[in-house]
CSV table of C-alpha atoms in Angstrom, one decimal:
chain,number,residue,atom,x,y,z
A,1,MET,CA,0.0,0.0,0.0
A,2,LYS,CA,1.3,3.4,-1.0
A,3,VAL,CA,1.6,6.1,1.6
A,4,LYS,CA,0.6,9.5,0.2
A,5,THR,CA,3.1,12.1,1.3
A,6,VAL,CA,1.9,15.6,2.0
A,7,THR,CA,4.3,18.4,1.0
A,8,GLN,CA,4.0,21.4,3.2
A,9,SER,CA,4.2,24.8,1.5
A,10,PRO,CA,6.9,27.3,2.5
A,11,GLU,CA,6.0,30.3,4.6
A,12,VAL,CA,6.5,33.7,3.0
A,13,LEU,CA,8.4,36.1,5.2
A,14,PHE,CA,8.9,39.0,2.8
A,15,ASN,CA,7.7,39.8,-0.7
A,16,GLY,CA,8.5,42.9,-2.7
A,17,LEU,CA,11.3,44.9,-4.3
A,18,GLY,CA,12.0,41.9,-6.6
A,19,LYS,CA,12.8,39.8,-3.5
A,20,LYS,CA,10.8,36.9,-2.0
A,21,TYR,CA,12.1,35.3,1.2
A,22,GLU,CA,10.6,31.9,2.2
A,23,GLU,CA,11.0,29.6,5.1
A,24,PHE,CA,10.6,25.9,4.4
A,25,PRO,CA,9.4,23.2,6.9
A,26,SER,CA,12.9,21.7,6.7
A,27,GLY,CA,14.2,24.9,8.4
A,28,GLU,CA,15.9,26.1,5.2
A,29,PHE,CA,15.5,29.7,3.9
A,30,LYS,CA,15.4,30.7,0.3
A,31,LEU,CA,15.6,34.0,-1.5
A,32,ASN,CA,13.9,34.0,-5.0
A,33,GLY,CA,14.2,30.2,-4.9
A,34,GLN,CA,17.9,30.1,-4.1
A,35,LEU,CA,19.1,28.6,-0.8
A,36,LEU,CA,20.4,31.2,1.6
A,37,GLN,CA,23.9,30.4,2.9
A,38,ASP,CA,26.5,32.4,4.8
A,39,GLU,CA,30.1,33.0,3.8
A,40,ASN,CA,31.1,29.6,5.1
A,41,GLY,CA,28.6,27.8,3.0
A,42,GLU,CA,26.4,27.0,5.9
A,43,ASN,CA,22.6,27.4,5.7
A,44,MET,CA,21.5,30.8,7.2
A,45,ASN,CA,19.6,30.7,10.5
A,46,SER,CA,16.4,32.6,11.1
A,47,GLU,CA,18.2,35.4,12.9
A,48,ALA,CA,20.4,36.1,10.0
A,49,VAL,CA,17.6,36.0,7.5
A,50,ILE,CA,15.4,38.3,9.5
A,51,SER,CA,18.3,40.7,9.8
A,52,GLN,CA,18.5,40.8,6.0
A,53,ILE,CA,14.7,41.4,5.7
A,54,GLU,CA,15.0,44.2,8.3
A,55,GLN,CA,17.6,45.9,6.1
A,56,ASP,CA,15.3,45.7,3.1
A,57,THR,CA,12.4,47.1,5.0
A,58,ALA,CA,14.6,49.8,6.5
A,59,HIS,CA,15.5,51.0,3.1
A,60,PHE,CA,11.9,51.0,2.0
A,61,VAL,CA,10.5,53.0,5.0
A,62,GLY,CA,13.6,55.1,5.6
A,63,ARG,CA,13.0,57.6,3.0
A,64,GLN,CA,11.6,61.1,3.9
A,65,PHE,CA,7.8,60.9,4.1
A,66,ALA,CA,5.7,63.9,4.9
A,67,GLN,CA,2.7,61.8,5.9
A,68,ILE,CA,2.5,58.4,7.7
A,69,VAL,CA,-0.8,56.4,8.0
A,70,LEU,CA,-1.0,53.3,10.1
A,71,LEU,CA,-4.0,51.1,9.1
A,72,ALA,CA,-4.8,48.7,11.9
A,73,GLY,CA,-7.1,45.7,11.3
A,74,ALA,CA,-8.4,43.0,13.6
A,75,GLY,CA,-5.1,41.2,13.8
A,76,SER,CA,-3.3,44.2,15.3
A,77,SER,CA,-5.4,43.9,18.5
A,78,ILE,CA,-4.3,40.3,19.1
A,79,SER,CA,-1.4,39.5,21.4
A,80,GLY,CA,0.2,36.1,21.8
A,81,LYS,CA,-0.6,34.0,24.8
A,82,THR,CA,1.4,34.8,28.0
A,83,GLY,CA,0.4,32.2,30.5
A,84,ALA,CA,-3.4,32.5,30.9
A,85,LYS,CA,-3.5,36.1,29.6
A,86,ARG,CA,-4.4,37.1,26.1
A,87,VAL,CA,-5.8,40.2,24.5
A,88,GLY,CA,-7.9,40.5,21.4
A,89,ARG,CA,-10.2,38.4,19.3
A,90,SER,CA,-9.7,37.2,15.7
A,91,MET,CA,-12.8,37.1,13.5
A,92,LYS,CA,-12.7,33.3,13.9
A,93,ASP,CA,-12.7,33.6,17.7
A,94,LEU,CA,-15.5,36.1,17.6
A,95,THR,CA,-17.6,33.9,15.2
A,96,LEU,CA,-17.2,30.9,17.5
A,97,GLU,CA,-18.2,33.0,20.5
A,98,ILE,CA,-21.3,34.3,18.8
A,99,GLU,CA,-22.4,30.9,17.7
A,100,ASN,CA,-21.9,29.4,21.1
A,101,VAL,CA,-24.0,32.1,22.8
A,102,LEU,CA,-26.8,31.8,20.2
A,103,ASN,CA,-26.9,28.0,20.7
A,104,LYS,CA,-26.6,28.2,24.5
A,105,GLU,CA,-29.5,30.7,24.7
A,106,LYS,CA,-31.6,28.8,22.2
A,107,LEU,CA,-31.7,31.7,19.8
A,108,LEU,CA,-31.6,31.6,16.0
A,109,ASN,CA,-28.1,30.6,15.1
A,110,LEU,CA,-25.9,31.9,12.2
A,111,LYS,CA,-27.2,29.4,9.7
A,112,ALA,CA,-30.8,30.2,10.5
A,113,LEU,CA,-30.2,33.9,10.3
A,114,ALA,CA,-28.4,33.5,7.0
A,115,SER,CA,-31.4,31.5,5.6
A,116,LEU,CA,-33.9,34.2,6.6
A,117,SER,CA,-31.6,36.8,5.1
A,118,LYS,CA,-31.3,34.9,1.8
A,119,TYR,CA,-27.6,34.7,2.4
A,120,PRO,CA,-25.6,31.8,0.9
A,121,PHE,CA,-24.3,30.3,4.2
A,122,LEU,CA,-20.9,28.7,4.5
A,123,ASP,CA,-19.9,26.6,7.5
A,124,TYR,CA,-18.9,29.2,10.1
A,125,THR,CA,-15.7,27.2,10.8
A,126,SER,CA,-14.7,27.6,7.1
A,127,LYS,CA,-11.8,29.9,6.3
A,128,ASP,CA,-14.0,31.5,3.7
A,129,PHE,CA,-16.7,32.4,6.1
A,130,ASN,CA,-17.2,36.2,6.5
A,131,LEU,CA,-18.9,37.3,9.7
A,132,GLU,CA,-19.1,41.0,8.8
A,133,ASP,CA,-20.5,40.2,5.3
A,134,LEU,CA,-23.2,38.1,7.0
A,135,MET,CA,-23.9,40.8,9.6
A,136,SER,CA,-24.4,43.4,6.8
A,137,ARG,CA,-26.8,41.1,5.0
A,138,ILE,CA,-28.8,40.4,8.2
A,139,GLU,CA,-29.0,44.2,8.9
A,140,ARG,CA,-30.3,44.9,5.4
A,141,ALA,CA,-32.8,42.0,5.6
A,142,GLN,CA,-34.5,43.1,8.9
A,143,GLU,CA,-37.4,44.9,7.2
A,144,TYR,CA,-38.1,42.0,4.8
A,145,VAL,CA,-38.2,39.1,7.3
A,146,ALA,CA,-41.7,37.5,7.5
A,147,ASP,CA,-43.8,38.7,10.5
A,148,GLU,CA,-43.8,35.2,12.1
A,149,ASP,CA,-40.0,35.2,12.2
A,150,LYS,CA,-39.3,38.9,12.8
A,151,ALA,CA,-39.3,38.8,16.7
A,152,ASN,CA,-36.8,35.9,16.9
A,153,PHE,CA,-34.7,37.4,14.1
A,154,GLU,CA,-34.3,40.8,15.9
A,155,VAL,CA,-33.6,39.2,19.3
A,156,ALA,CA,-30.8,37.1,17.8
A,157,TYR,CA,-29.4,40.1,15.8
A,158,THR,CA,-29.4,42.3,18.9
A,159,ARG,CA,-27.7,39.6,20.9
A,160,ILE,CA,-24.9,39.3,18.4
A,161,HIS,CA,-24.3,43.1,18.7
A,162,LYS,CA,-24.0,42.6,22.5
A,163,VAL,CA,-21.6,39.7,22.2
A,164,ILE,CA,-19.4,41.8,19.9
A,165,GLN,CA,-19.6,44.7,22.3
A,166,GLU,CA,-18.6,42.5,25.3
A,167,ALA,CA,-16.0,40.6,23.4
A,168,THR,CA,-14.1,43.6,22.2
A,169,ALA,CA,-14.3,45.7,25.4
A,170,TYR,CA,-10.8,44.6,26.6
A,171,ASP,CA,-8.3,47.1,27.9
A,172,TYR,CA,-4.8,47.9,26.7
A,173,ASP,CA,-2.1,45.9,28.5
A,174,SER,CA,1.4,47.1,27.7
A,175,THR,CA,2.9,43.8,29.0
A,176,LEU,CA,1.1,42.0,26.1
A,177,LEU,CA,0.8,44.7,23.4
A,178,HIS,CA,3.3,47.1,21.8
A,179,HIS,CA,0.9,49.7,20.3
A,180,ASP,CA,2.5,52.4,22.4
A,181,ARG,CA,6.0,51.7,20.9
A,182,ILE,CA,4.7,51.7,17.3
A,183,ILE,CA,2.7,54.9,17.8
A,184,LYS,CA,5.7,56.8,19.2
A,185,MET,CA,8.2,55.4,16.6
A,186,LEU,CA,6.0,56.5,13.7
A,187,SER,CA,4.9,59.8,15.3
A,188,ASP,CA,8.5,60.8,15.9
A,189,ARG,CA,9.2,60.5,12.1
A,190,VAL,CA,6.4,62.9,11.1
A,191,VAL,CA,7.3,66.6,10.9
A,192,ALA,CA,4.8,69.2,12.1
A,193,PRO,CA,2.3,70.5,11.2
A,194,ASN,CA,1.7,67.0,9.8
A,195,LYS,CA,0.8,64.3,12.4
A,196,LEU,CA,0.7,60.5,12.5
A,197,THR,CA,-2.7,59.2,11.4
A,198,VAL,CA,-4.0,55.8,12.8
A,199,ALA,CA,-6.9,54.5,10.8
A,200,THR,CA,-8.5,51.3,12.2
A,201,THR,CA,-11.5,49.1,11.5
A,202,ASN,CA,-11.5,47.9,15.1
A,203,TYR,CA,-14.3,48.8,17.6
A,204,ASP,CA,-12.0,48.4,20.6
A,205,THR,CA,-10.2,51.3,22.3
A,206,LEU,CA,-6.6,49.9,22.4
A,207,ILE,CA,-5.2,52.7,20.2
A,208,GLU,CA,-6.8,55.4,22.4
A,209,GLN,CA,-5.6,53.8,25.6
A,210,ALA,CA,-2.0,53.2,24.3
A,211,SER,CA,-1.8,56.8,23.1
A,212,ILE,CA,-3.2,58.5,26.2
A,213,ALA,CA,-0.9,56.4,28.4
A,214,GLN,CA,2.1,58.2,26.7
A,215,GLY,CA,0.6,61.7,27.0
A,216,TYR,CA,-0.6,61.9,23.4
A,217,SER,CA,-3.6,64.0,22.4
A,218,ILE,CA,-6.0,62.4,20.0
A,219,ILE,CA,-7.9,64.2,17.2
A,220,ASP,CA,-10.7,61.8,16.3
A,221,GLY,CA,-13.3,64.1,14.8
A,222,PHE,CA,-15.0,64.8,18.2
A,223,SER,CA,-15.2,68.2,19.9
A,224,TYR,CA,-13.1,69.1,23.0
A,225,ASP,CA,-15.8,69.7,25.6
A,226,SER,CA,-17.7,67.9,28.3
A,227,ASP,CA,-20.0,66.3,25.7
A,228,PRO,CA,-17.8,65.3,22.7
A,229,ARG,CA,-19.8,65.4,19.5
A,230,PHE,CA,-18.6,64.4,16.0
A,231,ASP,CA,-17.8,67.0,13.5
A,232,ALA,CA,-15.3,66.1,10.7
A,233,ASP,CA,-13.9,69.7,10.7
A,234,ASN,CA,-12.1,68.8,13.9
A,235,PHE,CA,-9.6,66.8,11.9
A,236,GLU,CA,-8.3,70.0,10.4
A,237,TRP,CA,-7.3,71.4,13.7
A,238,ASN,CA,-3.9,71.1,15.5
A,239,LEU,CA,-2.6,71.9,18.9
A,240,VAL,CA,-0.2,74.9,19.1
A,241,ARG,CA,1.1,77.5,21.5
A,242,ASP,CA,2.8,80.8,21.3
A,243,ILE,CA,6.6,80.9,21.6
A,244,PRO,CA,7.4,83.2,24.5
A,245,ASN,CA,9.9,86.1,24.2
A,246,LEU,CA,9.6,86.3,20.4
A,247,ALA,CA,8.2,89.4,18.8
A,248,THR,CA,6.6,87.3,16.1
A,249,SER,CA,3.5,85.3,15.6
A,250,GLU,CA,5.5,82.1,15.3
A,251,LEU,CA,3.8,79.1,16.9
A,252,GLU,CA,5.0,75.8,18.3
A,253,TYR,CA,3.1,72.6,17.4
A,254,LYS,CA,2.5,70.0,20.1
A,255,LYS,CA,4.5,67.0,19.1
A,256,GLN,CA,2.5,64.3,20.8
A,257,VAL,CA,-0.7,64.5,18.7
A,258,ILE,CA,-2.2,61.9,16.4
A,259,ASN,CA,-5.2,61.6,14.2
A,260,LEU,CA,-7.5,58.6,14.8
A,261,ILE,CA,-9.9,57.5,12.2
A,262,LYS,CA,-12.2,54.7,13.4
A,263,LEU,CA,-13.6,53.6,10.0
A,264,HIS,CA,-16.1,51.1,11.3
A,265,GLY,CA,-17.2,52.9,14.5
A,266,SER,CA,-16.4,52.4,18.1
A,267,LEU,CA,-17.5,50.9,21.4
A,268,THR,CA,-17.6,54.4,22.8
A,269,TRP,CA,-19.8,56.0,20.1
A,270,GLU,CA,-23.5,56.3,20.3
A,271,ARG,CA,-26.1,58.2,18.3
A,272,SER,CA,-28.7,60.3,20.1
A,273,GLY,CA,-32.3,60.8,19.1
A,274,ASP,CA,-31.5,63.9,17.0
A,275,GLY,CA,-28.9,62.0,15.0
A,276,THR,CA,-25.8,63.5,16.7
A,277,VAL,CA,-23.0,61.1,17.3
A,278,HIS,CA,-21.5,61.4,20.8
A,279,ARG,CA,-18.4,59.9,22.3
A,280,LEU,CA,-18.9,58.4,25.8
A,281,THR,CA,-17.1,56.0,28.1
A,282,LYS,CA,-17.5,52.3,27.3
A,283,SER,CA,-19.6,51.7,30.4
A,284,ALA,CA,-22.0,54.5,29.4
A,285,VAL,CA,-22.8,53.2,25.9
A,286,ASP,CA,-25.9,51.1,25.4
A,287,LYS,CA,-25.9,50.7,21.6
A,288,PRO,CA,-22.5,51.5,20.2
A,289,LEU,CA,-22.1,52.6,16.6
A,290,MET,CA,-20.6,49.7,14.7
A,291,ILE,CA,-20.6,49.2,10.9
A,292,PHE,CA,-20.6,45.7,9.4
A,293,PRO,CA,-19.2,46.1,5.9
A,294,SER,CA,-20.5,44.0,3.1
A,295,SER,CA,-18.3,42.7,0.4
A,296,ASP,CA,-20.5,44.2,-2.3
A,297,LYS,CA,-22.2,47.4,-1.1
A,298,TYR,CA,-21.3,49.8,1.6
A,299,MET,CA,-24.5,51.8,2.1
A,300,GLN,CA,-23.7,52.5,5.7
A,301,SER,CA,-20.4,54.1,4.8
A,302,TYR,CA,-22.3,56.9,3.0
A,303,THR,CA,-24.0,57.9,6.2
A,304,GLU,CA,-22.8,60.1,9.1
A,305,PRO,CA,-20.2,59.8,10.5
A,306,TYR,CA,-18.8,57.1,8.2
A,307,PHE,CA,-18.8,59.1,5.0
A,308,ASP,CA,-16.6,61.8,6.6
A,309,LEU,CA,-14.2,59.2,8.0
A,310,PHE,CA,-13.8,57.3,4.7
A,311,SER,CA,-13.4,60.6,2.9
A,312,LYS,CA,-10.6,61.7,5.3
A,313,PHE,CA,-8.8,58.4,4.9
A,314,GLN,CA,-9.0,58.6,1.1
A,315,GLU,CA,-7.8,62.2,1.1
A,316,LEU,CA,-4.7,61.3,3.2
A,317,LEU,CA,-3.8,58.5,0.7
A,318,SER,CA,-3.8,61.0,-2.1
A,319,ARG,CA,-1.2,63.3,-0.5
A,320,PRO,CA,2.4,63.2,-1.9
A,321,LYS,CA,5.2,61.6,0.1
A,322,THR,CA,2.9,59.3,2.1
A,323,LEU,CA,3.8,56.0,3.7
A,324,LEU,CA,0.9,53.6,4.4
A,325,ILE,CA,1.6,50.8,6.8
A,326,SER,CA,-1.1,48.2,7.4
A,327,ASN,CA,-1.0,45.6,10.2
A,328,GLY,CA,-3.4,42.8,10.8
A,329,PHE,CA,-5.7,43.9,8.0
A,330,SER,CA,-6.6,41.3,5.3
A,331,PHE,CA,-8.0,43.8,2.8
A,332,GLY,CA,-11.2,41.7,2.7
A,333,ASP,CA,-13.2,44.9,3.1
A,334,ASN,CA,-13.8,45.8,-0.5
A,335,HIS,CA,-14.4,49.5,0.1
A,336,ILE,CA,-11.1,50.1,1.8
A,337,SER,CA,-9.1,47.8,-0.5
A,338,GLN,CA,-10.4,49.6,-3.5
A,339,MET,CA,-9.4,53.0,-2.0
A,340,VAL,CA,-5.9,51.7,-1.4
A,341,HIS,CA,-5.6,50.1,-4.8
A,342,HIS,CA,-6.8,53.3,-6.5
A,343,ALA,CA,-4.4,55.5,-4.5
A,344,ILE,CA,-1.4,53.3,-5.4
A,345,MET,CA,-2.3,53.5,-9.1
A,346,HIS,CA,-2.8,57.2,-9.1
A,347,ASN,CA,-0.5,58.7,-6.4
A,348,GLY,CA,3.1,58.2,-7.4
A,349,GLY,CA,4.1,59.5,-4.0
A,350,LEU,CA,2.4,56.7,-2.0
A,351,SER,CA,4.4,53.7,-0.7
A,352,VAL,CA,2.6,50.8,1.0
A,353,MET,CA,4.0,48.3,3.5
A,354,ILE,CA,1.5,45.5,4.3
A,355,THR,CA,2.3,43.6,7.4
A,356,ASP,CA,0.4,40.6,8.8
A,357,ASN,CA,1.1,37.4,10.7
A,358,ASN,CA,0.1,35.5,7.5
A,359,ILE,CA,1.2,36.8,4.2
A,360,THR,CA,1.4,33.3,2.7
A,361,SER,CA,-2.1,32.2,2.0
A,362,GLN,CA,-4.5,35.3,2.0
A,363,SER,CA,-7.0,34.6,-0.7
A,364,ASN,CA,-9.4,37.5,-1.1
A,365,PRO,CA,-9.6,39.7,-4.2
A,366,GLY,CA,-8.4,42.8,-2.3
A,367,TRP,CA,-5.2,41.2,-1.1
A,368,GLU,CA,-4.6,39.6,-4.5
A,369,SER,CA,-5.0,42.9,-6.3
A,370,LEU,CA,-2.3,44.4,-4.2
A,371,GLU,CA,0.0,41.5,-4.9
A,372,LYS,CA,-0.5,42.1,-8.6
A,373,LEU,CA,0.5,45.8,-8.1
A,374,MET,CA,3.6,44.6,-6.2
A,375,SER,CA,4.5,42.2,-9.0
A,376,ALA,CA,4.1,45.1,-11.5
A,377,ARG,CA,6.8,47.0,-9.4
A,378,TYR,CA,4.6,49.5,-7.7
A,379,PRO,CA,6.0,50.5,-4.3
A,380,VAL,CA,4.3,47.8,-2.3
A,381,ILE,CA,5.9,45.3,0.0
A,382,PHE,CA,4.5,42.4,2.2
A,383,VAL,CA,6.2,41.6,5.5
A,384,LYS,CA,5.3,38.8,8.0
A,385,ALA,CA,4.9,40.8,11.2
A,386,THR,CA,2.5,41.3,14.1
A,387,MET,CA,1.9,44.6,15.8
A,388,ASN,CA,4.3,43.4,18.5
A,389,THR,CA,7.1,42.6,16.0
A,390,LEU,CA,6.5,45.5,13.6
A,391,SER,CA,9.0,47.7,15.3
A,392,ASP,CA,11.8,45.4,14.1
A,393,PHE,CA,11.1,46.4,10.5
A,394,LEU,CA,10.8,50.2,10.8
A,395,GLY,CA,14.5,50.9,10.3
A,396,VAL,CA,15.2,52.5,13.7
A,397,ASP,CA,16.7,51.4,17.0
A,398,TYR,CA,13.6,50.6,19.0
A,399,SER,CA,15.4,50.0,22.2
A,400,GLU,CA,14.8,53.6,23.3
A,401,TYR,CA,11.1,53.1,22.9
């Protein structure tokens, strides 16, 4: 009897600039298909290979950029396990948690909700299952569900919102996450009056907490008063002070300021009866504003405040000498991936560094379109890195951070 052997695929560590570094299950490393060896003819170890990749990324990000945008996806909020402690939820984790709650409380499960929404359901454990796509379809289907199913349908939908709210309400832990280091490293490279922009699709408040802990002021589109309300014009403001003892009108910009664009809403946002969007504490919010993007239409993104947030993000990508770094973002959100693709095609001053813990087997159209641009020699690189290891690839000595 023949034994069928399974050949494991190599893991991509870096792709771009005409170079592709791969790690093979045997422990060997190759560059563009050629075995990597040192001057003694010995196979390079991981430390030496990563050092080479760091040099390549340092060259890519080390140029003078006027504008830096960090795009943080779901993967950026996930830490590794340290004992029993862990921060963050992947979409797979969140999906399993939702399904378990629905079944435990004997509510309509994801398959039943998909059926009532006329959504082609995939097994929720499948890698191709898209929770946000299903949630968007459920939301649009609410008014069309038959009367006899409507009550159960709405109860289950509301419960899913609550599960998401509870599951993403974790706090920043600097012993597990390095957001603070990344924010400071990137912010230090931006020259005033420009400031670092962090755009995120996450509902959690990790970016806010990591920034505030370092004394950063955050411009997130909300007013600076006792009842913060959203107004997109607030993004155009900066924090300055007069320079004393100078008989001029010269101003000094506050260095520790970032823009924060929460593209899919936040656990701390809530819409009042008059339509105004307020920012509150997490404990004070009953129904947080969260957008569940569909892979085909993004109707919610054309409503307040999402239209202004997406417009600001798109405008930043159109500026000259801009570096976009993504982390933990799969580009499965069609609306955002199209914006980035269009900006790369039409803004010759935009460079893009895509980082994720898995750059080997992403298989959605948005990711694949960016790989094609990279292959066509547009300034796009892919690097295997989590938020916690991203600092290794930014071309500076991070020990001081």
